[in-house]
């Protein structure tokens, strides 16, 4: 839901087979097509990461946007630990400054990461949300996402 909302902000989904989604008004049917496409691709990535080839085992670290948004400092520590690196002493301050501010704009590098994570709830109409949830149910179940309750 959040990813779909974010892509709407850019005005396109960059997916060859759904070029018609640039046409407004956006309908639940069109969003369902885009959601199915995006979620299928994400599911392929998850299946690959769950059963990686031998050359990738212990060389791949999956982290979600939610984890980075809700716990940016702890998430960064986990990434650095996976890489067997020491986290720079000023990283916590940098992450705090860049994930707790109230700036607007699509491409800003500083935003309130928790608010960004929930932004879709205020921008997508309920039929659009339901279309995404319907087409992405297996992925959402796997990721632990619950259906939106207004």
Short mmCIF file of C-alpha atoms in Angstrom, two decimals:
data_model
loop_
_atom_site.label_atom_id
_atom_site.label_comp_id
_atom_site.label_asym_id
_atom_site.label_seq_id
_atom_site.Cartn_x
_atom_site.Cartn_y
_atom_site.Cartn_z
CA UNK A 1 0.00 0.00 0.00
CA UNK A 2 2.76 2.40 0.91
CA UNK A 3 4.87 1.50 -2.10
CA UNK A 4 1.92 1.90 -4.42
CA UNK A 5 1.12 5.29 -2.90
CA UNK A 6 4.74 6.36 -3.25
CA UNK A 7 4.81 5.41 -6.91
CA UNK A 8 1.65 7.42 -7.52
CA UNK A 9 3.56 10.45 -6.25
CA UNK A 10 6.02 10.03 -9.09
CA UNK A 11 3.17 9.89 -11.59
CA UNK A 12 4.08 6.51 -13.04
CA UNK A 13 4.74 2.92 -12.05
CA UNK A 14 7.61 2.34 -14.50
CA UNK A 15 6.15 -1.00 -15.45
CA UNK A 16 5.93 -1.75 -19.15
CA UNK A 17 2.80 -3.83 -19.02
CA UNK A 18 0.68 -1.26 -17.20
CA UNK A 19 1.43 1.91 -19.15
CA UNK A 20 -2.27 2.80 -18.92
CA UNK A 21 -1.93 3.54 -15.20
CA UNK A 22 -0.65 7.00 -16.03
CA UNK A 23 -4.21 7.83 -17.06
CA UNK A 24 -6.40 9.47 -14.44
CA UNK A 25 -8.69 8.86 -12.74
CA UNK A 26 -7.03 5.96 -11.01
CA UNK A 27 -9.46 3.11 -10.45
CA UNK A 28 -9.30 0.09 -8.13
CA UNK A 29 -8.98 -2.10 -11.23
CA UNK A 30 -5.93 -0.22 -12.49
CA UNK A 31 -4.35 -0.20 -9.04
CA UNK A 32 -5.04 -3.93 -8.75
CA UNK A 33 -3.11 -4.56 -11.97
CA UNK A 34 -0.16 -2.50 -10.73
CA UNK A 35 -0.27 -4.08 -7.28
CA UNK A 36 -0.32 -7.62 -8.66
CA UNK A 37 2.68 -6.81 -10.85
CA UNK A 38 4.68 -5.23 -8.04
CA UNK A 39 3.79 -7.86 -5.44
CA UNK A 40 4.62 -10.71 -7.82
CA UNK A 41 8.07 -9.20 -8.34
CA UNK A 42 8.58 -8.73 -4.61
CA UNK A 43 7.42 -12.29 -3.92
CA UNK A 44 10.00 -13.56 -6.43
CA UNK A 45 12.69 -11.65 -4.52
CA UNK A 46 11.57 -13.10 -1.20
CA UNK A 47 11.52 -16.65 -2.55
CA UNK A 48 15.01 -16.13 -3.94
CA UNK A 49 16.28 -14.80 -0.61
CA UNK A 50 14.67 -17.62 1.34
CA UNK A 51 16.43 -20.25 -0.79
CA UNK A 52 19.53 -18.54 -2.15
CA UNK A 53 22.04 -20.28 -4.36
CA UNK A 54 25.18 -21.51 -2.62
CA UNK A 55 27.27 -18.55 -3.77
CA UNK A 56 24.83 -16.15 -2.06
CA UNK A 57 24.39 -17.96 1.27
CA UNK A 58 25.62 -15.82 4.16
CA UNK A 59 26.20 -12.95 1.71
CA UNK A 60 22.64 -11.61 1.59
CA UNK A 61 20.84 -9.55 4.21
CA UNK A 62 17.16 -8.73 3.86
CA UNK A 63 15.80 -5.71 5.66
CA UNK A 64 12.45 -4.06 5.12
CA UNK A 65 11.52 -0.45 4.62
CA UNK A 66 9.37 -0.77 7.74
CA UNK A 67 12.33 -1.89 9.84
CA UNK A 68 14.47 0.98 8.56
CA UNK A 69 11.66 3.49 9.13
CA UNK A 70 10.59 2.38 12.59
CA UNK A 71 14.04 1.58 14.00
CA UNK A 72 16.62 3.28 11.78
CA UNK A 73 19.50 3.16 14.26
CA UNK A 74 18.98 -0.47 15.27
CA UNK A 75 18.49 -1.43 11.62
CA UNK A 76 21.73 0.28 10.63
CA UNK A 77 23.54 -1.53 13.44
CA UNK A 78 22.24 -4.85 12.13
CA UNK A 79 23.43 -4.06 8.60
CA UNK A 80 26.89 -3.04 9.81
CA UNK A 81 27.07 -6.14 11.99
CA UNK A 82 26.17 -8.33 9.03
CA UNK A 83 28.98 -6.69 7.07
CA UNK A 84 31.31 -7.28 10.02
CA UNK A 85 31.96 -3.56 10.28
CA UNK A 86 31.90 -1.14 13.16
CA UNK A 87 29.13 1.40 12.89
CA UNK A 88 30.62 4.91 12.71
CA UNK A 89 30.21 6.84 15.97
CA UNK A 90 28.30 9.67 14.28
CA UNK A 91 25.88 7.37 12.41
CA UNK A 92 23.24 7.43 15.16
CA UNK A 93 23.11 11.22 15.12
CA UNK A 94 23.02 11.31 11.32
CA UNK A 95 20.12 8.83 11.22
CA UNK A 96 18.25 10.68 13.93
CA UNK A 97 18.60 13.98 12.06
CA UNK A 98 17.46 12.45 8.78
CA UNK A 99 14.53 10.36 10.03
CA UNK A 100 12.76 12.64 12.51
CA UNK A 101 12.39 15.97 10.69
CA UNK A 102 9.19 17.41 9.28
CA UNK A 103 10.21 18.36 5.72
CA UNK A 104 8.06 18.02 2.64
CA UNK A 105 9.07 16.99 -0.83
CA UNK A 106 9.39 13.77 -2.78
CA UNK A 107 13.18 13.62 -2.99
CA UNK A 108 14.24 15.12 0.34
CA UNK A 109 16.90 13.15 2.18
CA UNK A 110 15.47 14.16 5.56
CA UNK A 111 11.95 13.11 6.56
CA UNK A 112 10.01 11.75 9.49
CA UNK A 113 10.41 8.09 8.57
CA UNK A 114 7.53 6.88 10.76
CA UNK A 115 5.13 9.39 9.19
CA UNK A 116 6.27 8.41 5.69
CA UNK A 117 5.54 4.78 6.51
CA UNK A 118 1.91 5.61 7.32
CA UNK A 119 1.35 8.27 4.64
CA UNK A 120 -0.66 6.00 2.35
CA UNK A 121 -3.51 5.86 4.88
CA UNK A 122 -4.27 9.53 4.25
CA UNK A 123 -3.78 9.50 0.49
CA UNK A 124 -5.41 6.36 -0.88
CA UNK A 125 -9.16 5.86 -1.03
CA UNK A 126 -10.50 2.71 0.60
CA UNK A 127 -11.43 0.95 -2.68
CA UNK A 128 -7.84 1.49 -3.90
CA UNK A 129 -6.43 0.14 -0.61
CA UNK A 130 -8.67 -2.93 -0.86
CA UNK A 131 -7.56 -3.55 -4.45
CA UNK A 132 -3.92 -3.59 -3.33
CA UNK A 133 -4.68 -5.82 -0.35
CA UNK A 134 -6.63 -8.24 -2.54
CA UNK A 135 -3.87 -8.60 -5.14
CA UNK A 136 -1.04 -8.69 -2.59
CA UNK A 137 -2.56 -10.90 0.12
CA UNK A 138 0.08 -13.69 0.05
CA UNK A 139 2.91 -11.18 0.27
CA UNK A 140 1.16 -9.16 2.96
CA UNK A 141 0.48 -12.30 5.00
CA UNK A 142 4.12 -13.35 4.73
CA UNK A 143 5.31 -9.87 5.78
CA UNK A 144 2.84 -9.75 8.68
CA UNK A 145 0.76 -6.87 7.31
CA UNK A 146 -2.85 -6.75 8.41
CA UNK A 147 -5.72 -5.41 6.29
CA UNK A 148 -6.32 -1.72 6.83
CA UNK A 149 -9.05 -0.89 9.33
CA UNK A 150 -10.27 2.70 8.87
#
